[in-house]
Amino acid sequence: MPWYFAVAERDHEIQDPTRSEKIRDLGRLLRLGPDSRVLDVACGKAGPALVLAAEFGCSILGVERAPEFVAAGRERIAAAHLAGRIEIVEGDARAYPLEPESWDAALCLGASFVYDDLDGTLAALAPAVRSGGFVAVGEPYWREWPLPTEVEDEGWVTLPETVARFEAAGLALVGLIAASEDDWDRYESYHWRALEEWLAANPDDPDAPGIRERHEQGRDHYLRFQRRLLGWAIFVGRKS
Ligand SMILES: C[S@@+](CC[C@H](N)C(=O)[O-])C[C@H]1O[C@@H](n2cnc3c(N)ncnc32)[C@H](O)[C@@H]1O
């Protein structure tokens, strides 16, 4: 059986509710240029890395665990003639050694679970960037608190509390690039289309019922409450 996310995210250029234009905004906030060295934790298919390297000429090292995404990312890097700028290391990013003060910027977009949660991510990445460097984390947040009783708390916090976590990690918030409703709808829609197409093409696959159940539950949660209650943003912190 293909891994659920390899099917669900096969059409995503960027595997998060954002878009290229906003990733370029991120690069400007990070003051990226040809001399910048960027670490991209859980880089997926290198969507953000391709945008940043093409626009700013920076060097990016991505660490990604899923072999499907590593292969797709490497193909995209070669097609964009950016192999001299972007490298992907395949493996568990949590185990990747982080030399202190060695990066101009460290990104973790949509993958704070790599270091358990946001606090763990900031604790891991803040020491790895130089003084005056940046840590950027793409993270969901609840738009309302407390949550309605029928909504399960999935461990995220509110926007002010997310910002407080950056400050507690010694990072001054210098940027917020939030997902719009359109960004969310596109991100979710690409999942639904890819999953419906896969299910139509593989009706007899023994895993089809499980994939359909997960897909329909995800779509139902999105439509019933996540679309209204769940925000997502790239938070940019500067290390003093
Ligand atoms: C939501 S996607 C985001 C990908 C990319 N940052 C982007 O914005 O396009 C999360 C990624 O985390 C990767 N991932 C999950 N656990 C990982 C780990 N321990 N080490 C490296 N990558 C991991 C997944 O394979 C997936 O590519």
Short mmCIF file of C-alpha atoms and ligand atoms in Angstrom, two decimals:
data_model
loop_
_atom_site.label_atom_id
_atom_site.label_comp_id
_atom_site.label_asym_id
_atom_site.label_seq_id
_atom_site.Cartn_x
_atom_site.Cartn_y
_atom_site.Cartn_z
CA MET A 1 0.00 0.00 0.00
CA PRO A 2 1.26 3.50 -0.63
CA TRP A 3 1.76 5.60 2.48
CA TYR A 4 -1.34 7.79 3.07
CA PHE A 5 0.47 11.11 2.73
CA ALA A 6 2.40 10.01 -0.36
CA VAL A 7 -0.99 9.68 -2.07
CA ALA A 8 -2.68 12.64 -0.38
CA GLU A 9 0.16 15.10 -1.08
CA ARG A 10 1.30 13.92 -4.50
CA ASP A 11 -0.05 17.10 -6.18
CA HIS A 12 1.02 19.65 -3.57
CA GLU A 13 3.87 21.93 -4.61
CA ILE A 14 4.09 23.13 -1.01
CA GLN A 15 2.75 20.71 1.60
CA ASP A 16 1.25 23.31 3.90
CA PRO A 17 -1.59 25.87 3.71
CA THR A 18 0.52 28.59 2.15
CA ARG A 19 1.77 29.57 -1.32
CA SER A 20 4.91 30.62 -3.17
CA GLU A 21 4.25 34.33 -2.82
CA LYS A 22 4.10 33.97 0.97
CA ILE A 23 7.30 31.91 0.99
CA ARG A 24 8.97 34.79 -0.89
CA ASP A 25 7.67 37.12 1.87
CA LEU A 26 9.26 34.75 4.35
CA GLY A 27 12.60 34.96 2.53
CA ARG A 28 12.48 38.76 2.65
CA LEU A 29 11.72 38.67 6.38
CA LEU A 30 14.66 36.32 6.87
CA ARG A 31 16.88 38.76 4.91
CA LEU A 32 18.05 35.90 2.70
CA GLY A 33 20.69 36.51 0.07
CA PRO A 34 23.28 34.51 -1.89
CA ASP A 35 25.48 34.09 1.21
CA SER A 36 22.70 32.80 3.49
CA ARG A 37 22.74 29.23 4.77
CA VAL A 38 19.33 27.81 5.61
CA LEU A 39 18.35 24.59 7.35
CA ASP A 40 14.90 23.25 6.37
CA VAL A 41 13.72 20.59 8.82
CA ALA A 42 11.19 18.16 7.27
CA CYS A 43 11.50 19.83 3.87
CA GLY A 44 8.98 17.53 2.15
CA LYS A 45 9.24 17.70 -1.64
CA ALA A 46 11.44 20.82 -1.31
CA GLY A 47 8.55 23.16 -2.16
CA PRO A 48 9.63 26.07 0.08
CA ALA A 49 13.34 25.43 -0.60
CA LEU A 50 12.83 25.70 -4.37
CA VAL A 51 11.09 29.06 -3.99
CA LEU A 52 13.70 30.47 -1.62
CA ALA A 53 16.76 29.28 -3.54
CA ALA A 54 15.36 30.53 -6.86
CA GLU A 55 14.40 33.95 -5.49
CA PHE A 56 17.30 34.70 -3.14
CA GLY A 57 20.13 32.46 -4.34
CA CYS A 58 20.62 31.10 -0.80
CA SER A 59 21.96 27.64 0.04
CA ILE A 60 19.50 25.25 1.69
CA LEU A 61 19.98 21.93 3.40
CA GLY A 62 16.73 20.01 3.78
CA VAL A 63 16.29 16.99 6.02
CA GLU A 64 13.36 14.72 5.14
CA ARG A 65 12.40 11.28 6.36
CA ALA A 66 9.92 10.05 3.71
CA PRO A 67 11.79 8.44 0.77
CA GLU A 68 8.87 9.27 -1.59
CA PHE A 69 9.22 12.98 -0.82
CA VAL A 70 13.02 12.91 -0.91
CA ALA A 71 12.91 11.39 -4.41
CA ALA A 72 10.27 13.86 -5.62
CA GLY A 73 12.21 16.77 -4.09
CA ARG A 74 15.48 15.74 -5.72
CA GLU A 75 13.75 15.46 -9.09
CA ARG A 76 12.26 18.92 -8.73
CA ILE A 77 15.63 20.38 -7.68
CA ALA A 78 17.32 18.88 -10.74
CA ALA A 79 14.53 20.11 -13.05
CA ALA A 80 14.92 23.63 -11.62
CA HIS A 81 18.74 23.48 -12.05
CA LEU A 82 19.13 24.22 -8.33
CA ALA A 83 21.28 21.24 -7.34
CA GLY A 84 24.12 23.62 -6.53
CA ARG A 85 21.91 25.42 -4.01
CA ILE A 86 19.67 22.78 -2.40
CA GLU A 87 20.66 19.47 -0.89
CA ILE A 88 18.30 16.97 0.74
CA VAL A 89 19.52 14.57 3.39
CA GLU A 90 17.23 11.57 3.85
CA GLY A 91 16.60 10.65 7.48
CA ASP A 92 14.98 11.51 10.78
CA ALA A 93 15.52 15.22 11.28
CA ARG A 94 15.40 14.78 15.04
CA ALA A 95 18.60 12.78 14.83
CA TYR A 96 20.32 15.26 12.52
CA PRO A 97 23.23 16.90 14.38
CA LEU A 98 22.74 20.62 14.92
CA GLU A 99 26.01 22.50 15.34
CA PRO A 100 25.53 25.56 17.57
CA GLU A 101 25.32 28.98 15.84
CA SER A 102 25.84 27.43 12.42
CA TRP A 103 22.80 28.56 10.36
CA ASP A 104 21.51 31.96 9.28
CA ALA A 105 17.97 30.64 9.40
CA ALA A 106 16.32 27.40 10.48
CA LEU A 107 12.87 26.48 9.14
CA CYS A 108 10.40 23.89 10.30
CA LEU A 109 7.20 24.33 8.30
CA GLY A 110 4.34 22.08 9.32
CA ALA A 111 6.43 19.57 11.25
CA SER A 112 7.00 20.68 14.86
CA PHE A 113 6.08 17.10 15.83
CA VAL A 114 9.62 16.16 14.74
CA TYR A 115 10.79 17.58 18.10
CA ASP A 116 7.50 16.59 19.86
CA ASP A 117 5.93 20.06 19.78
CA LEU A 118 6.56 23.78 19.32
CA ASP A 119 8.55 24.15 22.56
CA GLY A 120 10.77 21.22 21.57
CA THR A 121 11.25 22.66 18.07
CA LEU A 122 12.29 26.06 19.36
CA ALA A 123 14.59 24.50 21.95
CA ALA A 124 16.28 22.46 19.21
CA LEU A 125 16.54 25.14 16.52
CA ALA A 126 17.26 28.36 18.45
CA PRO A 127 20.77 27.27 19.51
CA ALA A 128 21.55 26.21 15.91
CA VAL A 129 21.15 29.71 14.43
CA ARG A 130 23.71 32.47 14.76
CA SER A 131 23.11 35.58 16.84
CA GLY A 132 20.87 37.82 14.68
CA GLY A 133 19.64 34.76 12.79
CA PHE A 134 16.08 33.49 12.53
CA VAL A 135 13.91 30.51 13.40
CA ALA A 136 10.71 30.14 11.34
CA VAL A 137 8.06 27.60 12.32
CA GLY A 138 4.81 26.90 10.45
CA GLU A 139 2.30 25.92 13.09
CA PRO A 140 -1.46 25.57 13.60
CA TYR A 141 -3.18 27.60 16.31
CA TRP A 142 -6.72 27.73 17.67
CA ARG A 143 -8.65 30.85 16.72
CA GLU A 144 -10.97 30.44 19.71
CA TRP A 145 -10.47 29.23 23.23
CA PRO A 146 -11.98 27.39 24.97
CA LEU A 147 -12.96 25.05 22.17
CA PRO A 148 -16.59 23.99 21.69
CA THR A 149 -17.13 20.78 23.66
CA GLU A 150 -17.51 18.63 20.54
CA VAL A 151 -14.06 19.64 19.24
CA GLU A 152 -11.10 17.61 20.41
CA ASP A 153 -8.06 19.59 21.56
CA GLU A 154 -5.21 18.35 19.38
CA GLY A 155 -2.57 20.04 21.48
CA TRP A 156 -2.35 23.39 19.74
CA VAL A 157 -2.63 26.70 21.56
CA THR A 158 -3.92 30.17 20.72
CA LEU A 159 -2.05 32.78 18.69
CA PRO A 160 -0.88 34.80 21.74
CA GLU A 161 0.22 31.63 23.49
CA THR A 162 2.16 30.52 20.40
CA VAL A 163 3.94 33.87 20.35
CA ALA A 164 4.67 33.55 24.10
CA ARG A 165 6.45 30.26 23.38
CA PHE A 166 8.79 32.00 20.94
CA GLU A 167 9.57 34.64 23.51
CA ALA A 168 10.17 32.03 26.20
CA ALA A 169 12.71 30.43 23.85
CA GLY A 170 14.62 33.73 23.58
CA LEU A 171 13.27 34.57 20.10
CA ALA A 172 11.67 37.96 19.44
CA LEU A 173 8.70 37.62 17.10
CA VAL A 174 9.53 39.61 13.95
CA GLY A 175 7.10 38.06 11.47
CA LEU A 176 3.75 36.38 11.07
CA ILE A 177 2.61 34.99 7.71
CA ALA A 178 -0.84 33.53 8.20
CA ALA A 179 -2.76 31.14 5.97
CA SER A 180 -5.89 32.63 4.39
CA GLU A 181 -9.09 30.66 4.00
CA ASP A 182 -8.14 30.21 0.32
CA ASP A 183 -4.76 28.76 1.29
CA TRP A 184 -6.48 26.27 3.61
CA ASP A 185 -9.14 25.34 1.06
CA ARG A 186 -6.54 24.71 -1.67
CA TYR A 187 -4.34 22.66 0.67
CA GLU A 188 -7.30 20.50 1.75
CA SER A 189 -8.79 20.24 -1.76
CA TYR A 190 -5.57 18.86 -3.22
CA HIS A 191 -5.72 16.11 -0.59
CA TRP A 192 -9.32 15.25 -1.46
CA ARG A 193 -8.74 15.16 -5.22
CA ALA A 194 -5.61 13.00 -4.96
CA LEU A 195 -7.33 10.58 -2.57
CA GLU A 196 -10.53 10.30 -4.63
CA GLU A 197 -8.46 9.70 -7.79
CA TRP A 198 -6.38 7.03 -6.06
CA LEU A 199 -9.48 5.33 -4.64
CA ALA A 200 -11.16 5.36 -8.08
CA ALA A 201 -8.06 3.82 -9.66
CA ASN A 202 -7.57 1.20 -6.91
CA PRO A 203 -11.06 0.05 -5.88
CA ASP A 204 -9.93 -3.47 -4.99
CA ASP A 205 -6.85 -2.52 -3.00
CA PRO A 206 -7.18 -4.14 0.44
CA ASP A 207 -6.27 -0.82 2.04
CA ALA A 208 -8.84 1.20 0.09
CA PRO A 209 -11.50 1.07 2.87
CA GLY A 210 -8.99 2.36 5.45
CA ILE A 211 -7.79 5.11 3.15
CA ARG A 212 -11.39 6.13 2.38
CA GLU A 213 -12.27 6.22 6.08
CA ARG A 214 -9.28 8.41 6.95
CA HIS A 215 -9.89 10.70 3.97
CA GLU A 216 -13.58 11.19 4.75
CA GLN A 217 -12.96 11.75 8.44
CA GLY A 218 -10.29 14.36 7.65
CA ARG A 219 -12.60 16.16 5.21
CA ASP A 220 -15.47 16.05 7.70
CA HIS A 221 -13.34 17.53 10.50
CA TYR A 222 -12.11 20.25 8.18
CA LEU A 223 -15.59 21.22 7.03
CA ARG A 224 -17.28 20.93 10.44
CA PHE A 225 -14.82 22.81 12.62
CA GLN A 226 -11.22 23.17 11.46
CA ARG A 227 -12.09 25.60 8.67
CA ARG A 228 -13.62 27.93 11.26
CA LEU A 229 -11.45 27.32 14.29
CA LEU A 230 -7.98 26.36 13.13
CA GLY A 231 -5.46 28.91 11.96
CA TRP A 232 -2.00 28.24 10.59
CA ALA A 233 0.88 30.65 10.28
CA ILE A 234 4.59 30.85 9.78
CA PHE A 235 5.98 32.50 12.90
CA VAL A 236 9.41 34.10 12.52
CA GLY A 237 11.59 34.64 15.58
CA ARG A 238 14.88 36.52 15.71
CA LYS A 239 17.67 35.39 17.99
CA SER A 240 19.38 38.26 19.80
C1 LIG B 1 3.27 18.95 6.41
S1 LIG B 1 4.67 18.28 5.56
C2 LIG B 1 5.60 19.77 5.28
C3 LIG B 1 6.69 19.65 4.24
C4 LIG B 1 7.43 20.94 3.89
N1 LIG B 1 7.97 21.57 5.09
C5 LIG B 1 6.53 21.90 3.15
O1 LIG B 1 6.12 22.91 3.75
O2 LIG B 1 6.25 21.65 1.97
C6 LIG B 1 5.55 17.48 6.89
C7 LIG B 1 6.79 16.73 6.46
O3 LIG B 1 7.46 16.24 7.61
C8 LIG B 1 8.12 15.04 7.22
N2 LIG B 1 8.56 14.37 8.45
C9 LIG B 1 7.79 13.81 9.42
N3 LIG B 1 8.55 13.35 10.43
C10 LIG B 1 9.85 13.62 10.08
C11 LIG B 1 11.11 13.39 10.72
N4 LIG B 1 11.18 12.81 11.94
N5 LIG B 1 12.23 13.79 10.09
C12 LIG B 1 12.18 14.39 8.87
N6 LIG B 1 11.00 14.63 8.22
C13 LIG B 1 9.86 14.26 8.82
C14 LIG B 1 7.03 14.35 6.41
O4 LIG B 1 7.53 13.27 5.66
C15 LIG B 1 6.53 15.52 5.57
O5 LIG B 1 7.30 15.66 4.40
#
